[in-house]
Amino acid sequence: MKIENLSFAYGDNIIFDRFNLDVQDGKTVCIMGSSGSGKTTLLNCINGQLNYEGKILYGQNGYKDRRRGVARVFQQPRLIPSMTLRQNVLYAMPAHMDKVERCRRADAVIEALKISDCKDSYPRYVSGGQASRAALARALAVDSDLLLMDEPFKGLDIKLKSDILDLLQPMLYGKSVIFVTHDVEEALCSADEIYVFRKGDKGVEVTFSAEIAEDKRERDMFSDAFNGIRKELLRALREL
Amino acid sequence: MSRKQKIYRVLDIALPALTVAAAISVYAIVGKIVGIEMLVPSIKSTFEELFCLLANRAFYRALTNTLARSLTAYLLSAVSAVVFAALTKLFRPVKSALSPVIALIRVMPTMSVILLALIWFDSYQSPVLVAYCVTFPMLYTCICDALDGVDKDLIEMSRAFCVDKKTQICKLWIPQMAPNIFTGMKSSVGLNLKLVIAAEVLAQTAESVGVNMQLAKLNLDTAELLAWTMVAVIIGGAAELAVSLISRKAVKGR
């Protein structure tokens, strides 16, 4: 996915001014930064929910279609209260897809994220962790090329967060992911590239960027290399 | 179920029954004190009158006519409330254009509506118009509030996943709006019947519950008047109960 000369403003408040970003296929890009620095706005532009200027190109052939092949996880699970978790997963899947195939795929993702035991429960009756996993299942079941995640683990404890990340990692292979987070460890263990955004007078500025070449499955989070990136990242975040 | 919950459940059934029993006892005592059957008829004679009505074919004709009028008014109100509320949601200026009309109908005394309807329409149509004029603004406001109450985050989520409009309406909008709409329906369905009967009394609509009540009053047959009242109360109560039961079935996951 390629973002070229993206410009967007809320009234006089310029958020993006000819902003550029490249997301290579199958890579996870983590975006960090202070609140109000344009992270969620960027996801909204990519998702086609805002009218922006510039180009957002998807796919290998660079076709421009805002909606095609995009799945999203929001800060809150945003599950429909009148539907069970399974029905919520099915709700977001394309209507043109064969019904049997839809059910098969939804059940497979539900199983992989270990929420089978509560798939027929209503959101009100499940825990925060189960609701978050249902929201992830909904996005993964769509089977898109591009996944947008906006602080999906906000409010979850460290143990639950790392359990979900462990379940999630194998399912993200081959997908391009834009992952907005405030958590350094979340970014370090899941990102191929990390960017730190700051809101300047003329829109968003990237104050830090790092590439992590090491395979996600074999990362030693306490190695010297990671400690180095961690230090630089923390410094960049403190300077915001 | 805990012991406390069991106690509350028993009280939920027992207390209304006790209240009804108390009200009937008070009525019987007042009847004894007054001692005039024509003013405060005994419970026995009221029930005798009710059974007399139930055995009479004219009673069913009057009841059917009144219920048909009430249903017509309610359906017309519901359909137009849905149409206008949808238009309001789709085109904001419709709300501004409709607001003075809705405000006027809402504050207009019911008696004025009844009297004007009697001048402009015949005695068969005016009860329908009167009930429509009162029920429509209630349902319209309730549907508008329900439309505004649909969770914006869920709408945004549906758009993000490109969920088609039909699925959004059936699986998101209607279930989200249902609790508000059922609350409005519950309060308006009984009122609708009451208004039709009130208009029938004043319009002297032939073969109706209202005109039979008026005749009973003119004949000083209080027992028959009370019997007709019981019929109206039972029908209105049943309608409210039906809405409650449907709402309990329809509103899931809350």
Tab-separated table of N, CA and C in Angstrom, chain A residues 44 47 49 67 71-72 74 78-83 91-92 95 122 124-125 138-139 142, chain B residues 152-164 167-168 171-172 175-176 252-254:
chain	number	residue	atom	x	y	z
A	44	ASN	N	-8.560	6.183	9.346
A	44	ASN	CA	-9.858	6.579	8.779
A	44	ASN	C	-9.730	6.966	7.302
A	47	ASN	N	-9.239	3.783	5.369
A	47	ASN	CA	-10.501	3.034	5.370
A	47	ASN	C	-11.592	3.705	4.524
A	49	GLN	N	-13.095	6.552	5.174
A	49	GLN	CA	-14.156	7.171	5.970
A	49	GLN	C	-14.045	8.684	6.010
A	67	ARG	N	-12.113	0.955	-0.341
A	67	ARG	CA	-12.756	-0.002	0.538
A	67	ARG	C	-12.264	-1.435	0.364
A	71	ALA	N	-9.718	-4.553	6.400
A	71	ALA	CA	-10.411	-4.985	7.620
A	71	ALA	C	-9.892	-4.128	8.761
A	72	ARG	N	-10.700	-3.994	9.795
A	72	ARG	CA	-10.294	-3.049	10.842
A	72	ARG	C	-10.645	-3.530	12.246
A	74	PHE	N	-11.004	-1.803	16.006
A	74	PHE	CA	-11.098	-0.472	16.619
A	74	PHE	C	-10.565	-0.490	18.058
A	78	ARG	N	-16.519	-2.772	19.642
A	78	ARG	CA	-17.634	-2.386	18.759
A	78	ARG	C	-18.410	-3.607	18.256
A	79	LEU	N	-18.879	-4.405	19.205
A	79	LEU	CA	-19.694	-5.573	18.843
A	79	LEU	C	-21.160	-5.181	18.954
A	80	ILE	N	-21.976	-5.733	18.075
A	80	ILE	CA	-23.412	-5.412	18.102
A	80	ILE	C	-24.050	-6.186	19.259
A	81	PRO	N	-24.668	-5.478	20.219
A	81	PRO	CA	-25.149	-6.155	21.432
A	81	PRO	C	-26.251	-7.188	21.200
A	82	SER	N	-27.015	-7.023	20.101
A	82	SER	CA	-28.119	-7.959	19.866
A	82	SER	C	-27.678	-9.211	19.119
A	83	MET	N	-26.383	-9.337	18.872
A	83	MET	CA	-25.871	-10.510	18.151
A	83	MET	C	-24.868	-11.258	19.018
A	91	TYR	N	-21.345	-11.030	10.532
A	91	TYR	CA	-21.942	-9.768	10.083
A	91	TYR	C	-21.019	-8.994	9.136
A	92	ALA	N	-19.722	-8.996	9.477
A	92	ALA	CA	-18.789	-8.172	8.697
A	92	ALA	C	-18.316	-8.856	7.417
A	95	ALA	N	-21.263	-10.192	1.805
A	95	ALA	CA	-22.556	-10.852	1.573
A	95	ALA	C	-22.500	-11.771	0.352
A	122	TYR	N	-23.876	-13.455	24.054
A	122	TYR	CA	-24.005	-12.062	23.647
A	122	TYR	C	-22.845	-11.256	24.262
A	124	ARG	N	-22.556	-8.724	25.976
A	124	ARG	CA	-22.740	-8.271	27.357
A	124	ARG	C	-22.282	-9.317	28.373
A	125	TYR	N	-22.342	-10.575	27.973
A	125	TYR	CA	-22.056	-11.655	28.918
A	125	TYR	C	-20.651	-12.236	28.779
A	138	ARG	N	-13.499	-10.957	13.893
A	138	ARG	CA	-14.323	-10.320	12.866
A	138	ARG	C	-13.442	-9.745	11.757
A	139	ALA	N	-12.342	-9.110	12.156
A	139	ALA	CA	-11.452	-8.506	11.157
A	139	ALA	C	-10.691	-9.578	10.377
A	142	VAL	N	-12.681	-11.625	7.602
A	142	VAL	CA	-12.922	-10.933	6.326
A	142	VAL	C	-11.842	-11.322	5.303
B	152	LYS	N	-23.317	5.248	17.058
B	152	LYS	CA	-22.523	5.796	15.933
B	152	LYS	C	-21.288	4.939	15.649
B	153	ASP	N	-20.718	4.401	16.720
B	153	ASP	CA	-19.518	3.562	16.548
B	153	ASP	C	-19.838	2.319	15.729
B	154	LEU	N	-21.043	1.767	15.949
B	154	LEU	CA	-21.427	0.553	15.213
B	154	LEU	C	-21.716	0.887	13.748
B	155	ILE	N	-22.248	2.081	13.510
B	155	ILE	CA	-22.491	2.504	12.124
B	155	ILE	C	-21.135	2.652	11.417
B	156	GLU	N	-20.187	3.279	12.135
B	156	GLU	CA	-18.842	3.478	11.574
B	156	GLU	C	-18.185	2.118	11.299
B	157	MET	N	-18.368	1.177	12.237
B	157	MET	CA	-17.803	-0.161	12.070
B	157	MET	C	-18.391	-0.828	10.813
B	158	SER	N	-19.712	-0.697	10.648
B	158	SER	CA	-20.376	-1.314	9.488
B	158	SER	C	-19.848	-0.718	8.191
B	159	ARG	N	-19.641	0.603	8.191
B	159	ARG	CA	-19.111	1.261	6.991
B	159	ARG	C	-17.683	0.799	6.726
B	160	ALA	N	-16.907	0.673	7.811
B	160	ALA	CA	-15.505	0.258	7.646
B	160	ALA	C	-15.418	-1.117	6.991
B	161	PHE	N	-16.349	-2.001	7.338
B	161	PHE	CA	-16.348	-3.352	6.771
B	161	PHE	C	-17.199	-3.448	5.492
B	162	CYS	N	-17.704	-2.309	5.027
B	162	CYS	CA	-18.533	-2.266	3.809
B	162	CYS	C	-19.720	-3.222	3.885
B	163	VAL	N	-20.372	-3.286	5.027
B	163	VAL	CA	-21.558	-4.141	5.167
B	163	VAL	C	-22.680	-3.515	4.329
B	164	ASP	N	-23.378	-4.343	3.532
B	164	ASP	CA	-24.396	-3.775	2.635
B	164	ASP	C	-25.566	-3.195	3.432
B	167	THR	N	-28.301	-5.535	5.075
B	167	THR	CA	-27.836	-6.213	6.293
B	167	THR	C	-27.746	-5.221	7.446
B	168	GLN	N	-27.249	-4.009	7.150
B	168	GLN	CA	-27.145	-2.990	8.204
B	168	GLN	C	-28.516	-2.682	8.797
B	171	LYS	N	-29.892	-6.029	10.644
B	171	LYS	CA	-29.143	-6.584	11.776
B	171	LYS	C	-28.578	-5.539	12.736
B	172	LEU	N	-28.512	-4.290	12.286
B	172	LEU	CA	-27.991	-3.255	13.191
B	172	LEU	C	-29.076	-2.240	13.559
B	175	PRO	N	-32.609	-3.822	15.277
B	175	PRO	CA	-32.423	-4.276	16.664
B	175	PRO	C	-32.020	-3.158	17.623
B	176	GLN	N	-31.224	-2.185	17.133
B	176	GLN	CA	-30.811	-1.081	18.008
B	176	GLN	C	-31.978	-0.153	18.326
B	252	LYS	N	-32.984	-8.727	21.958
B	252	LYS	CA	-32.066	-9.771	22.408
B	252	LYS	C	-30.754	-9.177	22.938
B	253	GLY	N	-30.106	-9.954	23.791
B	253	GLY	CA	-28.728	-9.654	24.203
B	253	GLY	C	-28.549	-8.456	25.103
B	254	ARG	N	-29.654	-7.952	25.705
B	254	ARG	CA	-29.511	-6.780	26.558
B	254	ARG	C	-29.769	-7.114	28.016
